[in-house]
PDB file of C-alpha atoms in Angstrom:
ATOM      1  CA  GLY A 271     -15.892 -20.375  27.470  1.00 86.00           C
ATOM      2  CA  ILE A 272     -19.055 -20.905  30.237  1.00 92.00           C
ATOM      3  CA  GLN A 273     -17.686 -22.244  33.815  1.00 95.00           C
ATOM      4  CA  VAL A 274     -19.055 -24.793  35.483  1.00 97.00           C
ATOM      5  CA  GLU A 275     -18.558 -25.629  39.022  1.00 98.00           C
ATOM      6  CA  GLN A 276     -19.757 -28.163  41.312  1.00 98.00           C
ATOM      7  CA  SER A 277     -19.852 -29.285  44.783  1.00 98.00           C
ATOM      8  CA  PRO A 278     -18.921 -30.859  46.901  1.00 98.00           C
ATOM      9  CA  PRO A 279     -15.766 -32.344  44.998  1.00 97.00           C
ATOM     10  CA  ASP A 280     -16.237 -35.655  47.524  1.00 97.00           C
ATOM     11  CA  LEU A 281     -18.747 -37.004  49.368  1.00 97.00           C
ATOM     12  CA  ILE A 282     -18.834 -39.732  51.664  1.00 97.00           C
ATOM     13  CA  LEU A 283     -22.532 -41.045  52.991  1.00 96.00           C
ATOM     14  CA  GLN A 284     -23.948 -44.159  54.960  1.00 97.00           C
ATOM     15  CA  GLU A 285     -26.432 -46.247  53.264  1.00 97.00           C
ATOM     16  CA  GLY A 286     -30.092 -44.397  53.353  1.00 97.00           C
ATOM     17  CA  ALA A 287     -28.687 -41.239  54.199  1.00 97.00           C
ATOM     18  CA  ASN A 288     -29.752 -38.539  51.672  1.00 97.00           C
ATOM     19  CA  SER A 289     -27.697 -35.813  49.843  1.00 96.00           C
ATOM     20  CA  THR A 290     -27.599 -32.725  47.353  1.00 98.00           C
ATOM     21  CA  LEU A 291     -25.317 -32.337  44.611  1.00 98.00           C
ATOM     22  CA  ARG A 292     -25.101 -28.430  43.335  1.00 98.00           C
ATOM     23  CA  CYS A 293     -24.040 -27.269  40.066  1.00 98.00           C
ATOM     24  CA  ASN A 294     -23.068 -23.423  39.105  1.00 98.00           C
ATOM     25  CA  PHE A 295     -22.963 -22.025  35.912  1.00 97.00           C
ATOM     26  CA  SER A 296     -21.523 -18.884  34.871  1.00 95.00           C
ATOM     27  CA  ASP A 297     -24.030 -17.925  31.871  1.00 92.00           C
ATOM     28  CA  SER A 298     -27.339 -18.970  30.411  1.00 91.00           C
ATOM     29  CA  VAL A 299     -27.837 -22.300  29.186  1.00 89.00           C
ATOM     30  CA  ASN A 300     -29.920 -24.262  26.360  1.00 86.00           C
ATOM     31  CA  ASN A 301     -29.576 -27.588  28.026  1.00 91.00           C
ATOM     32  CA  LEU A 302     -28.261 -28.776  31.307  1.00 95.00           C
ATOM     33  CA  GLN A 303     -27.987 -32.764  31.966  1.00 96.00           C
ATOM     34  CA  TRP A 304     -26.862 -34.802  35.044  1.00 98.00           C
ATOM     35  CA  PHE A 305     -25.064 -37.858  34.387  1.00 97.00           C
ATOM     36  CA  HIS A 306     -23.537 -40.907  36.656  1.00 97.00           C
ATOM     37  CA  GLN A 307     -20.447 -42.182  35.471  1.00 94.00           C
ATOM     38  CA  ASN A 308     -20.614 -45.853  37.295  1.00 89.00           C
ATOM     39  CA  PRO A 309     -17.043 -47.667  38.415  1.00 86.00           C
ATOM     40  CA  TRP A 310     -17.190 -49.177  34.843  1.00 87.00           C
ATOM     41  CA  GLY A 311     -16.844 -45.570  33.584  1.00 90.00           C
ATOM     42  CA  GLN A 312     -20.004 -45.563  31.520  1.00 90.00           C
ATOM     43  CA  LEU A 313     -22.060 -42.021  31.868  1.00 92.00           C
ATOM     44  CA  ILE A 314     -25.304 -42.916  32.604  1.00 92.00           C
ATOM     45  CA  ASN A 315     -27.990 -40.186  31.780  1.00 92.00           C
ATOM     46  CA  LEU A 316     -30.233 -39.039  34.732  1.00 95.00           C
ATOM     47  CA  PHE A 317     -31.729 -36.063  33.974  1.00 96.00           C
ATOM     48  CA  TYR A 318     -32.209 -33.421  31.085  1.00 94.00           C
ATOM     49  CA  ILE A 319     -32.929 -30.463  33.346  1.00 95.00           C
ATOM     50  CA  PRO A 320     -32.469 -26.887  31.912  1.00 92.00           C
ATOM     51  CA  SER A 321     -34.941 -25.444  34.131  1.00 94.00           C
ATOM     52  CA  GLY A 322     -37.459 -26.601  36.822  1.00 96.00           C
ATOM     53  CA  THR A 323     -37.569 -29.761  38.808  1.00 97.00           C
ATOM     54  CA  LYS A 324     -38.053 -33.225  37.685  1.00 97.00           C
ATOM     55  CA  GLN A 325     -37.952 -36.745  39.549  1.00 97.00           C
ATOM     56  CA  ASN A 326     -37.061 -40.036  39.295  1.00 96.00           C
ATOM     57  CA  GLY A 327     -37.550 -42.527  41.867  1.00 97.00           C
ATOM     58  CA  ARG A 328     -35.236 -42.147  44.733  1.00 97.00           C
ATOM     59  CA  LEU A 329     -33.625 -39.112  42.368  1.00 98.00           C
ATOM     60  CA  SER A 330     -34.579 -35.578  41.827  1.00 98.00           C
ATOM     61  CA  ALA A 331     -33.271 -32.804  39.889  1.00 98.00           C
ATOM     62  CA  THR A 332     -34.007 -28.723  40.210  1.00 98.00           C
ATOM     63  CA  THR A 333     -32.692 -26.214  37.898  1.00 97.00           C
ATOM     64  CA  VAL A 334     -32.813 -22.713  38.659  1.00 97.00           C
ATOM     65  CA  ALA A 335     -31.848 -21.018  35.329  1.00 93.00           C
ATOM     66  CA  THR A 336     -32.616 -17.518  36.239  1.00 94.00           C
ATOM     67  CA  GLU A 337     -29.906 -17.996  39.150  1.00 97.00           C
ATOM     68  CA  ARG A 338     -27.578 -20.379  37.234  1.00 97.00           C
ATOM     69  CA  TYR A 339     -27.984 -23.447  39.599  1.00 98.00           C
ATOM     70  CA  SER A 340     -28.642 -27.304  39.633  1.00 98.00           C
ATOM     71  CA  LEU A 341     -29.294 -29.221  42.390  1.00 98.00           C
ATOM     72  CA  LEU A 342     -29.584 -33.400  42.068  1.00 98.00           C
ATOM     73  CA  TYR A 343     -31.032 -34.747  45.485  1.00 98.00           C
ATOM     74  CA  ILE A 344     -30.150 -37.909  46.276  1.00 97.00           C
ATOM     75  CA  SER A 345     -32.912 -40.218  48.780  1.00 97.00           C
ATOM     76  CA  SER A 346     -32.167 -43.388  50.655  1.00 97.00           C
ATOM     77  CA  SER A 347     -28.677 -43.659  49.268  1.00 97.00           C
ATOM     78  CA  GLN A 348     -27.755 -47.159  48.366  1.00 97.00           C
ATOM     79  CA  THR A 349     -24.087 -48.362  47.682  1.00 95.00           C
ATOM     80  CA  THR A 350     -24.999 -48.436  43.902  1.00 94.00           C
ATOM     81  CA  ASP A 351     -25.622 -44.933  44.031  1.00 95.00           C
ATOM     82  CA  SER A 352     -21.443 -44.721  44.328  1.00 95.00           C
ATOM     83  CA  GLY A 353     -19.685 -43.306  41.332  1.00 94.00           C
ATOM     84  CA  VAL A 354     -18.928 -40.044  40.113  1.00 96.00           C
ATOM     85  CA  TYR A 355     -21.993 -37.410  38.995  1.00 98.00           C
ATOM     86  CA  PHE A 356     -21.392 -34.985  36.494  1.00 97.00           C
ATOM     87  CA  CYS A 357     -23.595 -31.718  35.722  1.00 97.00           C
ATOM     88  CA  ALA A 358     -23.016 -30.705  31.929  1.00 97.00           C
ATOM     89  CA  VAL A 359     -24.430 -27.564  30.383  1.00 95.00           C
ATOM     90  CA  GLU A 360     -25.069 -26.409  26.589  1.00 91.00           C
ATOM     91  CA  GLU A 361     -24.279 -22.482  26.538  1.00 85.00           C
ATOM     92  CA  GLU A 362     -27.151 -20.857  25.097  1.00 78.00           C
ATOM     93  CA  THR A 363     -25.048 -18.421  22.497  1.00 72.00           C
ATOM     94  CA  SER A 364     -22.289 -21.153  21.495  1.00 65.00           C
ATOM     95  CA  GLY A 365     -22.446 -24.003  19.130  1.00 67.00           C
ATOM     96  CA  SER A 366     -23.614 -27.258  20.847  1.00 77.00           C
ATOM     97  CA  ARG A 367     -21.125 -28.612  22.979  1.00 88.00           C
ATOM     98  CA  LEU A 368     -21.611 -29.674  26.386  1.00 92.00           C
ATOM     99  CA  THR A 369     -19.486 -28.250  28.839  1.00 94.00           C
ATOM    100  CA  PHE A 370     -19.012 -30.954  32.045  1.00 97.00           C
ATOM    101  CA  GLY A 371     -17.902 -29.763  35.659  1.00 97.00           C
ATOM    102  CA  GLU A 372     -15.324 -31.353  37.382  1.00 96.00           C
ATOM    103  CA  GLY A 373     -18.077 -33.849  38.977  1.00 97.00           C
ATOM    104  CA  THR A 374     -18.899 -35.088  42.657  1.00 97.00           C
ATOM    105  CA  GLN A 375     -17.274 -38.326  44.072  1.00 96.00           C
ATOM    106  CA  LEU A 376     -20.055 -40.286  45.772  1.00 96.00           C
ATOM    107  CA  THR A 377     -19.010 -43.061  47.913  1.00 96.00           C
ATOM    108  CA  VAL A 378     -22.059 -45.205  49.833  1.00 96.00           C
ATOM    109  CA  ASN A 379     -20.926 -47.101  52.540  1.00 96.00           C
ATOM    110  CA  PRO A 380     -23.009 -50.640  53.487  1.00 95.00           C
TER     111      PRO A 380
ATOM    112  CA  GLU B  71     -34.299 -47.006  25.320  1.00 70.00           C
ATOM    113  CA  PRO B  72     -32.362 -46.732  22.360  1.00 75.00           C
ATOM    114  CA  GLU B  73     -28.416 -46.650  22.680  1.00 91.00           C
ATOM    115  CA  VAL B  74     -25.432 -45.229  21.094  1.00 95.00           C
ATOM    116  CA  THR B  75     -23.167 -48.044  20.510  1.00 96.00           C
ATOM    117  CA  GLN B  76     -19.431 -47.752  20.498  1.00 97.00           C
ATOM    118  CA  THR B  77     -16.454 -50.327  19.145  1.00 97.00           C
ATOM    119  CA  PRO B  78     -14.105 -51.706  20.549  1.00 97.00           C
ATOM    120  CA  SER B  79     -14.818 -51.263  24.571  1.00 95.00           C
ATOM    121  CA  HIS B  80     -10.923 -51.431  25.178  1.00 96.00           C
ATOM    122  CA  GLN B  81      -7.746 -51.374  22.667  1.00 97.00           C
ATOM    123  CA  VAL B  82      -4.213 -51.041  23.629  1.00 98.00           C
ATOM    124  CA  THR B  83      -1.660 -49.706  20.610  1.00 98.00           C
ATOM    125  CA  GLN B  84       1.785 -48.720  20.455  1.00 97.00           C
ATOM    126  CA  MET B  85       2.677 -45.071  20.744  1.00 97.00           C
ATOM    127  CA  GLY B  86       2.604 -43.878  16.601  1.00 97.00           C
ATOM    128  CA  GLN B  87       0.009 -46.098  15.755  1.00 98.00           C
ATOM    129  CA  GLU B  88      -3.370 -45.185  13.980  1.00 98.00           C
ATOM    130  CA  VAL B  89      -6.612 -46.025  15.682  1.00 98.00           C
ATOM    131  CA  ILE B  90     -10.112 -45.768  14.824  1.00 98.00           C
ATOM    132  CA  LEU B  91     -12.938 -45.884  17.098  1.00 98.00           C
ATOM    133  CA  ARG B  92     -16.009 -46.787  16.032  1.00 97.00           C
ATOM    134  CA  CYS B  93     -19.759 -45.400  16.928  1.00 97.00           C
ATOM    135  CA  VAL B  94     -23.125 -46.248  15.994  1.00 96.00           C
ATOM    136  CA  PRO B  95     -25.395 -43.261  16.949  1.00 96.00           C
ATOM    137  CA  ILE B  96     -29.348 -43.364  17.523  1.00 94.00           C
ATOM    138  CA  SER B  97     -30.589 -43.941  14.413  1.00 90.00           C
ATOM    139  CA  ASN B  98     -33.048 -40.710  13.890  1.00 89.00           C
ATOM    140  CA  HIS B  99     -30.100 -38.390  15.286  1.00 93.00           C
ATOM    141  CA  LEU B 100     -28.661 -35.810  13.518  1.00 92.00           C
ATOM    142  CA  TYR B 101     -25.777 -34.369  15.733  1.00 93.00           C
ATOM    143  CA  PHE B 102     -22.757 -36.332  16.570  1.00 95.00           C
ATOM    144  CA  TYR B 103     -19.857 -35.917  18.923  1.00 96.00           C
ATOM    145  CA  TRP B 104     -16.576 -36.806  20.230  1.00 98.00           C
ATOM    146  CA  TYR B 105     -15.524 -36.104  23.824  1.00 98.00           C
ATOM    147  CA  ARG B 106     -12.364 -37.417  25.999  1.00 97.00           C
ATOM    148  CA  GLN B 107     -12.084 -38.134  29.395  1.00 97.00           C
ATOM    149  CA  ILE B 108      -8.401 -38.581  30.837  1.00 96.00           C
ATOM    150  CA  LEU B 109      -8.603 -40.912  33.914  1.00 93.00           C
ATOM    151  CA  GLY B 110      -9.177 -38.911  36.740  1.00 89.00           C
ATOM    152  CA  GLN B 111     -10.543 -35.896  34.928  1.00 92.00           C
ATOM    153  CA  LYS B 112     -13.763 -34.420  34.008  1.00 92.00           C
ATOM    154  CA  VAL B 113     -15.131 -35.205  30.171  1.00 96.00           C
ATOM    155  CA  GLU B 114     -14.077 -33.055  27.434  1.00 96.00           C
ATOM    156  CA  PHE B 115     -15.511 -32.004  23.983  1.00 96.00           C
ATOM    157  CA  LEU B 116     -13.604 -32.611  20.993  1.00 97.00           C
ATOM    158  CA  VAL B 117     -15.699 -32.388  17.984  1.00 96.00           C
ATOM    159  CA  SER B 118     -19.301 -32.083  16.593  1.00 94.00           C
ATOM    160  CA  PHE B 119     -20.351 -33.266  13.231  1.00 94.00           C
ATOM    161  CA  TYR B 120     -23.990 -32.213  11.451  1.00 91.00           C
ATOM    162  CA  ASN B 121     -24.664 -32.685   7.904  1.00 89.00           C
ATOM    163  CA  ASN B 122     -21.691 -34.427   6.869  1.00 90.00           C
ATOM    164  CA  GLU B 123     -19.245 -32.045   8.155  1.00 92.00           C
ATOM    165  CA  ILE B 124     -17.324 -30.688  11.473  1.00 94.00           C
ATOM    166  CA  SER B 125     -19.742 -27.969  12.988  1.00 92.00           C
ATOM    167  CA  GLU B 126     -17.359 -27.098  15.872  1.00 92.00           C
ATOM    168  CA  LYS B 127     -14.042 -28.511  17.263  1.00 94.00           C
ATOM    169  CA  SER B 128     -11.907 -27.823  20.645  1.00 94.00           C
ATOM    170  CA  GLU B 129      -8.511 -26.915  20.766  1.00 94.00           C
ATOM    171  CA  ILE B 130      -7.793 -30.798  21.707  1.00 94.00           C
ATOM    172  CA  PHE B 131      -8.683 -31.739  18.112  1.00 96.00           C
ATOM    173  CA  ASP B 132      -5.706 -31.155  16.102  1.00 94.00           C
ATOM    174  CA  ASP B 133      -4.452 -32.118  12.580  1.00 95.00           C
ATOM    175  CA  GLN B 134      -3.792 -35.836  14.256  1.00 96.00           C
ATOM    176  CA  PHE B 135      -7.462 -36.308  14.584  1.00 97.00           C
ATOM    177  CA  SER B 136     -10.302 -36.709  12.099  1.00 97.00           C
ATOM    178  CA  VAL B 137     -13.873 -37.517  11.934  1.00 97.00           C
ATOM    179  CA  GLU B 138     -16.016 -39.445   9.322  1.00 95.00           C
ATOM    180  CA  ARG B 139     -19.445 -40.892   8.682  1.00 92.00           C
ATOM    181  CA  PRO B 140     -18.572 -43.227   5.939  1.00 85.00           C
ATOM    182  CA  ASP B 141     -21.982 -44.623   5.550  1.00 86.00           C
ATOM    183  CA  GLY B 142     -25.284 -43.840   6.990  1.00 77.00           C
ATOM    184  CA  SER B 143     -24.701 -45.563  10.444  1.00 85.00           C
ATOM    185  CA  ASN B 144     -21.363 -45.142  11.113  1.00 93.00           C
ATOM    186  CA  PHE B 145     -19.395 -42.293  12.920  1.00 96.00           C
ATOM    187  CA  THR B 146     -15.479 -42.945  13.340  1.00 97.00           C
ATOM    188  CA  LEU B 147     -12.927 -40.883  15.167  1.00 98.00           C
ATOM    189  CA  LYS B 148      -9.460 -41.687  13.659  1.00 98.00           C
ATOM    190  CA  ILE B 149      -6.032 -40.541  15.697  1.00 97.00           C
ATOM    191  CA  ARG B 150      -3.218 -40.814  12.542  1.00 96.00           C
ATOM    192  CA  SER B 151      -0.045 -41.061  15.001  1.00 95.00           C
ATOM    193  CA  THR B 152      -1.270 -42.129  18.572  1.00 97.00           C
ATOM    194  CA  LYS B 153       1.078 -40.628  21.700  1.00 97.00           C
ATOM    195  CA  LEU B 154       1.019 -41.403  25.237  1.00 97.00           C
ATOM    196  CA  GLU B 155      -1.116 -38.776  26.146  1.00 96.00           C
ATOM    197  CA  ASP B 156      -3.713 -40.100  23.662  1.00 97.00           C
ATOM    198  CA  SER B 157      -4.443 -42.454  26.635  1.00 98.00           C
ATOM    199  CA  ALA B 158      -8.141 -42.160  27.755  1.00 97.00           C
ATOM    200  CA  MET B 159     -11.541 -42.492  27.517  1.00 97.00           C
ATOM    201  CA  TYR B 160     -13.395 -41.742  24.220  1.00 98.00           C
ATOM    202  CA  PHE B 161     -17.241 -41.189  24.119  1.00 98.00           C
ATOM    203  CA  CYS B 162     -19.487 -40.773  21.491  1.00 98.00           C
ATOM    204  CA  ALA B 163     -22.510 -39.028  21.543  1.00 96.00           C
ATOM    205  CA  SER B 164     -25.680 -37.895  19.686  1.00 94.00           C
ATOM    206  CA  ARG B 165     -28.782 -35.976  19.771  1.00 92.00           C
ATOM    207  CA  ARG B 166     -31.603 -35.797  17.117  1.00 91.00           C
ATOM    208  CA  GLY B 167     -31.680 -31.792  16.538  1.00 86.00           C
ATOM    209  CA  TRP B 168     -29.946 -28.930  18.556  1.00 76.00           C
ATOM    210  CA  GLY B 169     -31.107 -26.845  21.422  1.00 69.00           C
ATOM    211  CA  SER B 170     -33.648 -26.787  23.700  1.00 68.00           C
ATOM    212  CA  GLY B 171     -35.360 -30.013  24.147  1.00 75.00           C
ATOM    213  CA  ASN B 172     -32.432 -32.054  22.525  1.00 85.00           C
ATOM    214  CA  THR B 173     -31.028 -34.713  25.013  1.00 89.00           C
ATOM    215  CA  ILE B 174     -27.568 -35.679  24.526  1.00 91.00           C
ATOM    216  CA  TYR B 175     -26.836 -39.413  24.558  1.00 93.00           C
ATOM    217  CA  PHE B 176     -23.186 -40.859  25.467  1.00 95.00           C
ATOM    218  CA  GLY B 177     -22.419 -44.265  24.344  1.00 95.00           C
ATOM    219  CA  GLU B 178     -20.276 -46.627  27.028  1.00 94.00           C
ATOM    220  CA  GLY B 179     -16.888 -45.338  25.694  1.00 96.00           C
ATOM    221  CA  SER B 180     -14.005 -46.705  24.296  1.00 97.00           C
ATOM    222  CA  TRP B 181     -10.745 -47.318  26.671  1.00 97.00           C
ATOM    223  CA  LEU B 182      -7.717 -46.015  24.273  1.00 98.00           C
ATOM    224  CA  THR B 183      -4.567 -47.252  26.200  1.00 98.00           C
ATOM    225  CA  VAL B 184      -1.476 -46.173  23.996  1.00 98.00           C
ATOM    226  CA  VAL B 185       1.955 -48.108  25.059  1.00 97.00           C
TER     227      VAL B 185
END
């Protein structure tokens, strides 16, 4: 099956800093989504972005499908941005399941 | 924004007991899923369901698990005889269609603790 690798595994920032999270995947995809898992365990949908660039407030994401990676940018980070960020992909050639990466644990300190 | 809702939010059960986790997918969605996340690990696919039958399942989804859509709104996951290793967060998800252009929406999860 498809492999999804996220980096870095852990990231600690001071409030106000910017960051870039990366997701590499091993095969062509129909679907790529970024999620934020908050401290209560809820998975919050951030972006549906199989290709191109999207922005939502302080967050933006870019997927370069031909090179099989996606980037999530967080600008002017806040303590409420803390949590785990997951990238998940749906393979082009199999079913409709999402395969998740291991996640990036982000801690934003005041 | 429409939501996927799950109940219960947390359940504690004794090993060997049956558990049913309930989900109400978004109303015009046709594809339904269960995923699970063991504490500290990544989210793993369990099963997908379309047109009143299982369309795909993972190796985790063995004979102890079953899914059902008993009416037009609910989607349930049953674990027949729970084991300690079934302790996890279980997420229900749904989407309107399959393939490109169709976001998968997740519920808030049901924490299952098996003691």
